[in-house]
Coordinates of C-alpha atoms in Angstrom, one line a residue:
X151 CA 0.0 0.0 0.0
X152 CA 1.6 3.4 -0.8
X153 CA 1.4 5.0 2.6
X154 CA 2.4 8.5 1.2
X155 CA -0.6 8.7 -0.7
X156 CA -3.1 7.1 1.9
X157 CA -1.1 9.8 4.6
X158 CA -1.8 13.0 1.6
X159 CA -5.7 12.0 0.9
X160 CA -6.0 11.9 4.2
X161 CA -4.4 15.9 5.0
X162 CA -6.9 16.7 2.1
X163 CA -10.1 15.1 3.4
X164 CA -11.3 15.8 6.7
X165 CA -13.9 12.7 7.1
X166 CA -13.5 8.8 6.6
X167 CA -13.3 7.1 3.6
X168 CA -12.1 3.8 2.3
X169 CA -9.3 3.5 -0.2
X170 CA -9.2 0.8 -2.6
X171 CA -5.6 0.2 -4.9
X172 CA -4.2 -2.7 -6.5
X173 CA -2.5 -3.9 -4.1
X174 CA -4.8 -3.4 -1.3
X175 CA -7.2 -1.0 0.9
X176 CA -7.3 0.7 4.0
X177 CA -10.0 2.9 6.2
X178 CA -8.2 6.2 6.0
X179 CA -9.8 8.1 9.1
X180 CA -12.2 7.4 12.3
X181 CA -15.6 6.3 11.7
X182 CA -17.9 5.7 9.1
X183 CA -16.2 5.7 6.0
X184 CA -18.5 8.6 3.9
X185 CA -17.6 7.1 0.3
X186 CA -14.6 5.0 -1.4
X187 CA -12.0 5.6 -3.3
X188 CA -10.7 3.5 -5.8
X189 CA -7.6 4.0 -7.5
X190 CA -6.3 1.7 -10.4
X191 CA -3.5 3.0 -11.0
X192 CA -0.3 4.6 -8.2
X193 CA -0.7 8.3 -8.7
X194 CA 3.2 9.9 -8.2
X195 CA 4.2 11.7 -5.3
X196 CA 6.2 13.8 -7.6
X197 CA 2.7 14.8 -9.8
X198 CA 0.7 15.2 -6.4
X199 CA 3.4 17.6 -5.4
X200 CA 4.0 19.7 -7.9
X201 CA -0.2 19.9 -8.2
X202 CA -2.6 17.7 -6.2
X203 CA -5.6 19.4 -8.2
X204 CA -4.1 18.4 -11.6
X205 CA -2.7 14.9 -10.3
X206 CA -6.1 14.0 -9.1
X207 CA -7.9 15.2 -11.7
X208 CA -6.1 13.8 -14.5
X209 CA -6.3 10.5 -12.7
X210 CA -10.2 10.8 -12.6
X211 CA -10.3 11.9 -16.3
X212 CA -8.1 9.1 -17.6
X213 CA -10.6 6.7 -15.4
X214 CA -7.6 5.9 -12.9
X215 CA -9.9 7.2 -10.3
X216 CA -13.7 6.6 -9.2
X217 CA -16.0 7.0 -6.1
X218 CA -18.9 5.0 -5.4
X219 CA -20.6 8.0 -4.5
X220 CA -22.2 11.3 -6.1
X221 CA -19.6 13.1 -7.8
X222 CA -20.8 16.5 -6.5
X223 CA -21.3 15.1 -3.1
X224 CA -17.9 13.6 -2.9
X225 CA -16.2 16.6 -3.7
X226 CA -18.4 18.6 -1.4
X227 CA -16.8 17.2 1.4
X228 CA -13.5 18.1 1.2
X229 CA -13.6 20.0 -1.8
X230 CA -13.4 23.3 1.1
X231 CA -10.0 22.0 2.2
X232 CA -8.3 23.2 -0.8
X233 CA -5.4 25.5 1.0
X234 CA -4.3 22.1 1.8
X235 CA -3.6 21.3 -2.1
X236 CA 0.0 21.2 -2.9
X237 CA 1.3 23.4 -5.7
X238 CA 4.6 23.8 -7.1
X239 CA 4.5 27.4 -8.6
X240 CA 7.6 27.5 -10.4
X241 CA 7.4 24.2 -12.0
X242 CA 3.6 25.3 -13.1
X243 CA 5.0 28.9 -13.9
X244 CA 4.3 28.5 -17.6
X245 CA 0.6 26.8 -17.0
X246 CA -0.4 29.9 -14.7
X247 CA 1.4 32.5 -15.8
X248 CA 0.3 32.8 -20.0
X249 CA 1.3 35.3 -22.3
X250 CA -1.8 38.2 -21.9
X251 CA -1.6 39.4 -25.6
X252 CA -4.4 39.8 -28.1
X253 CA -3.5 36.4 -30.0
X254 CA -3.0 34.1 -27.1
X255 CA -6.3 35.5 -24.8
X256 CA -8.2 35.3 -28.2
X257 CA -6.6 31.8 -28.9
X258 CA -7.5 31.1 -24.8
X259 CA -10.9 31.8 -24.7
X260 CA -11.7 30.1 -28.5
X261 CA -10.8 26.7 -26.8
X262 CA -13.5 27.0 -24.4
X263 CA -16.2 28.7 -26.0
X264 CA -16.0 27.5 -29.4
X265 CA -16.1 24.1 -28.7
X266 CA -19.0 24.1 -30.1
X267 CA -22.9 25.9 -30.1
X268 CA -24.5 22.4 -30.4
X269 CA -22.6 21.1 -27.4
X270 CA -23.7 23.7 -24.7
X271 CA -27.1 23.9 -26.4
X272 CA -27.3 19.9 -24.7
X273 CA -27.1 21.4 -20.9
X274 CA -27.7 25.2 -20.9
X275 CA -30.9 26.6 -21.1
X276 CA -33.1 28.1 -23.9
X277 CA -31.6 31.2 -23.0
X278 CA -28.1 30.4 -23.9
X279 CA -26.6 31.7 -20.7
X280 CA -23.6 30.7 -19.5
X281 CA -23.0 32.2 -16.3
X282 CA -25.0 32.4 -12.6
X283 CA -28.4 32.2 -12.6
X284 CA -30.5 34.1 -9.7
X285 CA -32.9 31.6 -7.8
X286 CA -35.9 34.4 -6.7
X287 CA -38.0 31.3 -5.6
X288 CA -37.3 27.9 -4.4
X289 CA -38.8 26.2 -7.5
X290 CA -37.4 28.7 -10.2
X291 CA -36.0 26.4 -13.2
X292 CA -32.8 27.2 -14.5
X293 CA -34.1 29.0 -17.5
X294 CA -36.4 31.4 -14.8
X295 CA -33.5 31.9 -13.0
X296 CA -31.3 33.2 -15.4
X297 CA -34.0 36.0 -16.8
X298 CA -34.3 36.0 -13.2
X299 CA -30.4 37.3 -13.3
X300 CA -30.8 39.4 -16.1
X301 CA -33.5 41.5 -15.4
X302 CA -31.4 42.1 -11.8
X303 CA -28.7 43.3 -14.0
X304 CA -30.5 45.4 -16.1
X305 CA -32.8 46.9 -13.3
X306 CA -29.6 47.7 -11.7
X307 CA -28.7 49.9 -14.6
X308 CA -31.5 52.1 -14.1
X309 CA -31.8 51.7 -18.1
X310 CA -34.2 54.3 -20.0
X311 CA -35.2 54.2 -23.6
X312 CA -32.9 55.7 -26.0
X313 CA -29.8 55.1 -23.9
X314 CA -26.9 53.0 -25.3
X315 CA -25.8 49.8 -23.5
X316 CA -22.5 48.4 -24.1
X317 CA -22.2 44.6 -23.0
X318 CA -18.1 43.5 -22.8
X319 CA -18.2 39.6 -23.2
X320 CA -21.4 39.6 -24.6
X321 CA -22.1 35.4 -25.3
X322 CA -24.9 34.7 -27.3
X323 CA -26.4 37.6 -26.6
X324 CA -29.4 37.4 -24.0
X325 CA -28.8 39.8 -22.0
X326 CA -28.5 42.6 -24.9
X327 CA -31.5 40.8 -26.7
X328 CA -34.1 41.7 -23.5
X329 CA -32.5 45.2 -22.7
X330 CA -34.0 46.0 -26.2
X331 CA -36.9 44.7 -25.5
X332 CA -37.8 45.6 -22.1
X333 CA -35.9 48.8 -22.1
X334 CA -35.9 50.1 -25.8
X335 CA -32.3 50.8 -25.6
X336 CA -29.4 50.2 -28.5
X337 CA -27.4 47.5 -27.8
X338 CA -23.6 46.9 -28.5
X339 CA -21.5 43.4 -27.8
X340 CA -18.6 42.3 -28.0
X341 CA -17.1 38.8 -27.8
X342 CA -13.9 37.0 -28.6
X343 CA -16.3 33.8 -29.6
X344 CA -16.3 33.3 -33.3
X345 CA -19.3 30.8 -32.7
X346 CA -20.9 32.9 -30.1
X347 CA -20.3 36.1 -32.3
X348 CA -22.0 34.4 -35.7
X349 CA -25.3 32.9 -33.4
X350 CA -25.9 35.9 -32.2
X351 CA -25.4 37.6 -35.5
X352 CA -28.0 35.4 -36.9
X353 CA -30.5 35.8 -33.8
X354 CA -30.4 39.7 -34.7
X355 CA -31.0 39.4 -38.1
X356 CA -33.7 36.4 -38.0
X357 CA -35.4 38.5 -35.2
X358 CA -34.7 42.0 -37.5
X359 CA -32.9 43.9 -34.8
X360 CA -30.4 45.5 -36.3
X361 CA -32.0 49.1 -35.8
X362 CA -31.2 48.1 -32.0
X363 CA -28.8 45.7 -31.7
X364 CA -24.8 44.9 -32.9
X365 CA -22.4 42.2 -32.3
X366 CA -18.7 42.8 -33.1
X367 CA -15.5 39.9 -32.6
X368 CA -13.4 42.8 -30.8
X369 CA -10.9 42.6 -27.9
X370 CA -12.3 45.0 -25.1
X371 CA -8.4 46.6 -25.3
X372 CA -10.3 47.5 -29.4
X373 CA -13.1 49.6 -28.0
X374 CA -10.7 52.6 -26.7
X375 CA -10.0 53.4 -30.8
X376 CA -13.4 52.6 -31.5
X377 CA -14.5 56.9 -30.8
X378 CA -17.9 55.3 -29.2
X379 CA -19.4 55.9 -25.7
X380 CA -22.1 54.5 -24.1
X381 CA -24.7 55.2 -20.9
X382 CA -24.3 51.8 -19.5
X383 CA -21.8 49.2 -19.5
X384 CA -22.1 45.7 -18.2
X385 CA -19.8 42.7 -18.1
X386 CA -20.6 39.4 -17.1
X387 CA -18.2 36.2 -16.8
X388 CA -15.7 38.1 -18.6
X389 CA -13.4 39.5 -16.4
X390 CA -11.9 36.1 -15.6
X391 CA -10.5 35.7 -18.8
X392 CA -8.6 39.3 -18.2
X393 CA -5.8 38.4 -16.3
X394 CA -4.2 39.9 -13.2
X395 CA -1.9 42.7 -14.3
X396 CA -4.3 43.2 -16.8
X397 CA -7.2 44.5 -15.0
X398 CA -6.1 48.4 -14.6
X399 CA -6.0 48.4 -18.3
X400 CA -9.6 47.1 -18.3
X401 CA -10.8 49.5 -16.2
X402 CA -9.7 52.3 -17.6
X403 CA -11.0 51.2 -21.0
X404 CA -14.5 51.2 -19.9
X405 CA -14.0 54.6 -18.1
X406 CA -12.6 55.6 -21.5
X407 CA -16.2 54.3 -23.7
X408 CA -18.1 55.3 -20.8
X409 CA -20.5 58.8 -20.5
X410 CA -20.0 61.1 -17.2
X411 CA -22.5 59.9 -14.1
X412 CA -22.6 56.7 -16.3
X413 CA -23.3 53.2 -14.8
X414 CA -20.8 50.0 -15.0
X415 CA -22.4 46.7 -13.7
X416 CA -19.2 44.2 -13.4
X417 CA -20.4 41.0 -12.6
X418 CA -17.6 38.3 -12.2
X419 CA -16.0 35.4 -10.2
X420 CA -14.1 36.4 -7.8
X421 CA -12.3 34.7 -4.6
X422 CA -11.5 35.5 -0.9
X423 CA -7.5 36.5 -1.6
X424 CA -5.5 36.5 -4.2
X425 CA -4.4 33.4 -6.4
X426 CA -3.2 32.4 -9.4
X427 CA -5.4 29.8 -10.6
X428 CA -5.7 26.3 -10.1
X429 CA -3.7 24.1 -12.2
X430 CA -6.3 21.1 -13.2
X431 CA -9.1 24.6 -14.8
X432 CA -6.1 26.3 -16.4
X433 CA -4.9 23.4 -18.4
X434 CA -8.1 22.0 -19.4
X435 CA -11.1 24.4 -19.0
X436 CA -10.1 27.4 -18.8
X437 CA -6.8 28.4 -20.3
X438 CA -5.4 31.8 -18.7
X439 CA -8.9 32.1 -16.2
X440 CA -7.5 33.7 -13.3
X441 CA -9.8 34.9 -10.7
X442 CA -9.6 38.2 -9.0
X443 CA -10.6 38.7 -5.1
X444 CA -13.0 41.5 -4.5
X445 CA -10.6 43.5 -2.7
X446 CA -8.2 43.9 -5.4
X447 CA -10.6 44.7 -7.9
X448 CA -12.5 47.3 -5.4
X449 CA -8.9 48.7 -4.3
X450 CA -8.6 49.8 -8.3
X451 CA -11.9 51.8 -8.8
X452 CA -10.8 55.1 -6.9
X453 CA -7.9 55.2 -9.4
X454 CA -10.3 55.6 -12.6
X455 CA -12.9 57.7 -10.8
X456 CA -15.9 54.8 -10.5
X457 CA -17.8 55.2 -7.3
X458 CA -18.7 52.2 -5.8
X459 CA -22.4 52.3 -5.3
X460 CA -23.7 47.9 -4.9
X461 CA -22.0 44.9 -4.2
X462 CA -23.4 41.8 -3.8
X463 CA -22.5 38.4 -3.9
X464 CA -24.3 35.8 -5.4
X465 CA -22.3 32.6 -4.7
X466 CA -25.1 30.0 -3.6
X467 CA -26.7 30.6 -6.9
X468 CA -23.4 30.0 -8.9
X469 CA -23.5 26.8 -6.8
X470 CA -27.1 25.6 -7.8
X471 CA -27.0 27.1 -11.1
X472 CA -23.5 24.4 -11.7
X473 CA -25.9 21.7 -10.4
X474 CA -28.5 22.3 -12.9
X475 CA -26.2 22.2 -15.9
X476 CA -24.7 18.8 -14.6
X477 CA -27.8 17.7 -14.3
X478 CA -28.9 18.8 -18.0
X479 CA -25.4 17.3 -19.0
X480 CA -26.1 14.2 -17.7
X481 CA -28.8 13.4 -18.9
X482 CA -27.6 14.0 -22.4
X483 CA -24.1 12.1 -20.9
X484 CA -24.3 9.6 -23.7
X485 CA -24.4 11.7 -26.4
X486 CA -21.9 13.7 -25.4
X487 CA -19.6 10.6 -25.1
X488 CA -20.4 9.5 -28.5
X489 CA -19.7 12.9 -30.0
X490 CA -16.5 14.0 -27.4
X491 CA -15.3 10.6 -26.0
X492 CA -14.9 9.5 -22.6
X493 CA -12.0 11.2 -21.1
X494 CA -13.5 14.8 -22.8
X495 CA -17.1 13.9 -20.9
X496 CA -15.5 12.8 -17.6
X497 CA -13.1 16.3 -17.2
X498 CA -16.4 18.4 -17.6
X499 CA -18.4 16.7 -15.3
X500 CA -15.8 16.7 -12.6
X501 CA -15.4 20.7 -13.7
X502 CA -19.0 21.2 -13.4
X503 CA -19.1 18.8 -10.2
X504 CA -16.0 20.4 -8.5
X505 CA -16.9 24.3 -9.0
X506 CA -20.2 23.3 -7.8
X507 CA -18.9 22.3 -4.8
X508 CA -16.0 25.0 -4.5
X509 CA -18.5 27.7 -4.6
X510 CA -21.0 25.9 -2.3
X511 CA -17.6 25.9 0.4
X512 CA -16.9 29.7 -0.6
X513 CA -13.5 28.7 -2.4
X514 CA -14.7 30.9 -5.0
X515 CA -17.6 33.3 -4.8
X516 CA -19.8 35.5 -7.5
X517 CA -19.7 39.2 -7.0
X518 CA -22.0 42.2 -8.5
X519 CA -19.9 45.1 -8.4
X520 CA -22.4 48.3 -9.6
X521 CA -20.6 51.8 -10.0
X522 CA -20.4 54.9 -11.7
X523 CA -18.4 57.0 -13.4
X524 CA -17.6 60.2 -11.3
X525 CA -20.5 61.0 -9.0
X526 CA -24.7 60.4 -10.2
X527 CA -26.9 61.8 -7.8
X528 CA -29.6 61.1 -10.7
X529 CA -30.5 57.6 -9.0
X530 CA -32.7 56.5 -6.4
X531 CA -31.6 57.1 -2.9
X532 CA -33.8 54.1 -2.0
X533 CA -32.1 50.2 -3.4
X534 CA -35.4 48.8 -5.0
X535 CA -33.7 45.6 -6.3

């Protein structure tokens, strides 16, 4: 029995679990044991050391690794333990530190998003959105809770007809779509998605809204040259893909395309302290994601004149909005194997699994940072939403 890795799994999991390998198995803590581990092949001390995220998450990918036990609820119980991860920064120095020009973040955010519309059409809603829904009620489906989220956003803008609303990271384009309709506002978006930018190019000219509404493939760091300004601004999901070091630039950007006294909704994943990103989501999900805390993100505002007026965090709903889309991808697990294969299906069910449970142990969190440029004593003194 390798007793360095029984003596590691156990540092990492705080309750009792049985662990299965070749060449034998062991209760590894007091009690109950909550689930079991089995483990086909040795993992190296050497790959658990230099990332324990990556070593146990390749191991589960490649089939190495299983539980007898809900994936989400596995990883939900120890999933909150993850300052106790081992990461070599300097031999990972290339995986989390990537080159932040145009080219590579384009190239970065193409492997995620472009894998193709048909695929996340399988476990996303009718909507198209691909970010944290907002659970008003206890039975709200996933497609009420993300209009649910939208119309928060939007409300939060204190939109009026005629105004121009700028959307940086703009998807497939739901959130533009309803400002439109609800608000009567033009809409601009921006994505670096070639299949998210030619959907929602097609929705606006099947649905003749291009009096109201434009999509454009355009780095934000394009707007600056682009001479226009807007009302409003909102970002959602995108500032993740930024990169620390990068996110001054961003800022001032949008100060830059932004009119005086107007409003910047920045709603993003962000995390208790500061951290370069975890090694298993950079290689294979998210290439270059890096998520900022709140504090460093608030600390920057003063700098480009935004006045913070809202935050709010919104990190239980990240948590069951992850559930529903494993649920929706599971139930279409067999068709995604066919089309994807096996190891492809099992890394995005332990991603959506694993953030799930990260977010439900406040690893990670969702914040809704609302602001204005210079001061706006045009608003409500009273918050209505």
């Amino acid at each position: 029995m390798n007793k360095f890795l029984e003596n590691y799994l156990a540092v990492l999991m705080p309750v009792p679990f049985r662990l299965k390998m070749p060449d034998g198995e062991s209760l590894v803590g007091q009690g109950e044991p909550q689930f079991t581990i089995t483990l086909k092949k040795d993992i190296r001390k050497k790959d658990l050391l230099t990332s324990a995220s990556l070593a146990l998450g390749e191991a589960y990918m490649r089939g190495d690794l299983e539980v007898d036990r809900d994936l989400f609820q596995a990883l939900d119980a120890f999933l909150g333990q993850m300052e106790k991860f081992t990461t070599d920064s300097r031999a990972l120095r290339k995986l989390l530190h990537t080159p932040q020009t145009k080219k590579n973040q384009r190239a970065e955010v193409s492997s995620h998003y472009d894998i193709g519309n048909d695929f996340y059409q399988l476990w996303l809603d009718e909507s198209m959105s691909y970010s944290c829904g907002y659970f008003k009620n206890q039975d709200d489906t996933l497609y009420q809770a993300q209009v649910n989220k939208v119309d928060h956003i939007l409300e939060k803008l204190h939109l009026r007809e005629g105004m121009t609303l700028l959307d940086i990271g703009c998807g497939w384009g739901f959130l533009l779509k309803r400002a439109v309709e609800k608000y009567k506002v033009k809409g601009y978006g921006i994505t670096l998605s070639q299949e998210q930018y030619e959907k929602f190019r097609q929705t606006i000219r099947e649905e003749r809204l291009e009096d109201s509404l434009q999509v454009e493939l355009m780095d934000y760091r394009d707007l600056e040259k682009s001479g226009l300004t807007f009302d409003r601004a909102v970002s959602v999901g995108m500032l993740e893909h930024v990169g620390r070091g990068k996110y001054e630039e961003f800022l001032r950007i949008v100060h830059s395309v932004l009119k005086p006294e107007g409003l910047f909704l920045l709603h993003y994943i962000s995390a208790l302290k500061e951290h370069p990103g975890d090694a298993f989501i950079r290689k294979y999900i998210f290439p270059g994601g890096t998520i900022p805390s709140l504090r460093e993100i608030i600390g920057l505002l003063a700098d480009y004149n935004f006045y913070t007026l809202d935050v709010e965090s919104l990190r239980r709903h990240y948590s069951r909005t992850l559930l529903c889309w494993r649920e929706n991808f599971l139930e279409h697990r067999e068709e995604i194997e066919r089309a994807k294969g096996l190891e492809f299906t099992r890394m995005w069910e332990l991603y959506l699994a694993s953030c799930a449970a990260t977010f439900h142990n406040g690893v990670i969190d969702l914040h809704q940072i609302l602001m204005s440029k210079g001061v706006n004593n045009r608003l409500p003194m009273v918050r209505t939403v």
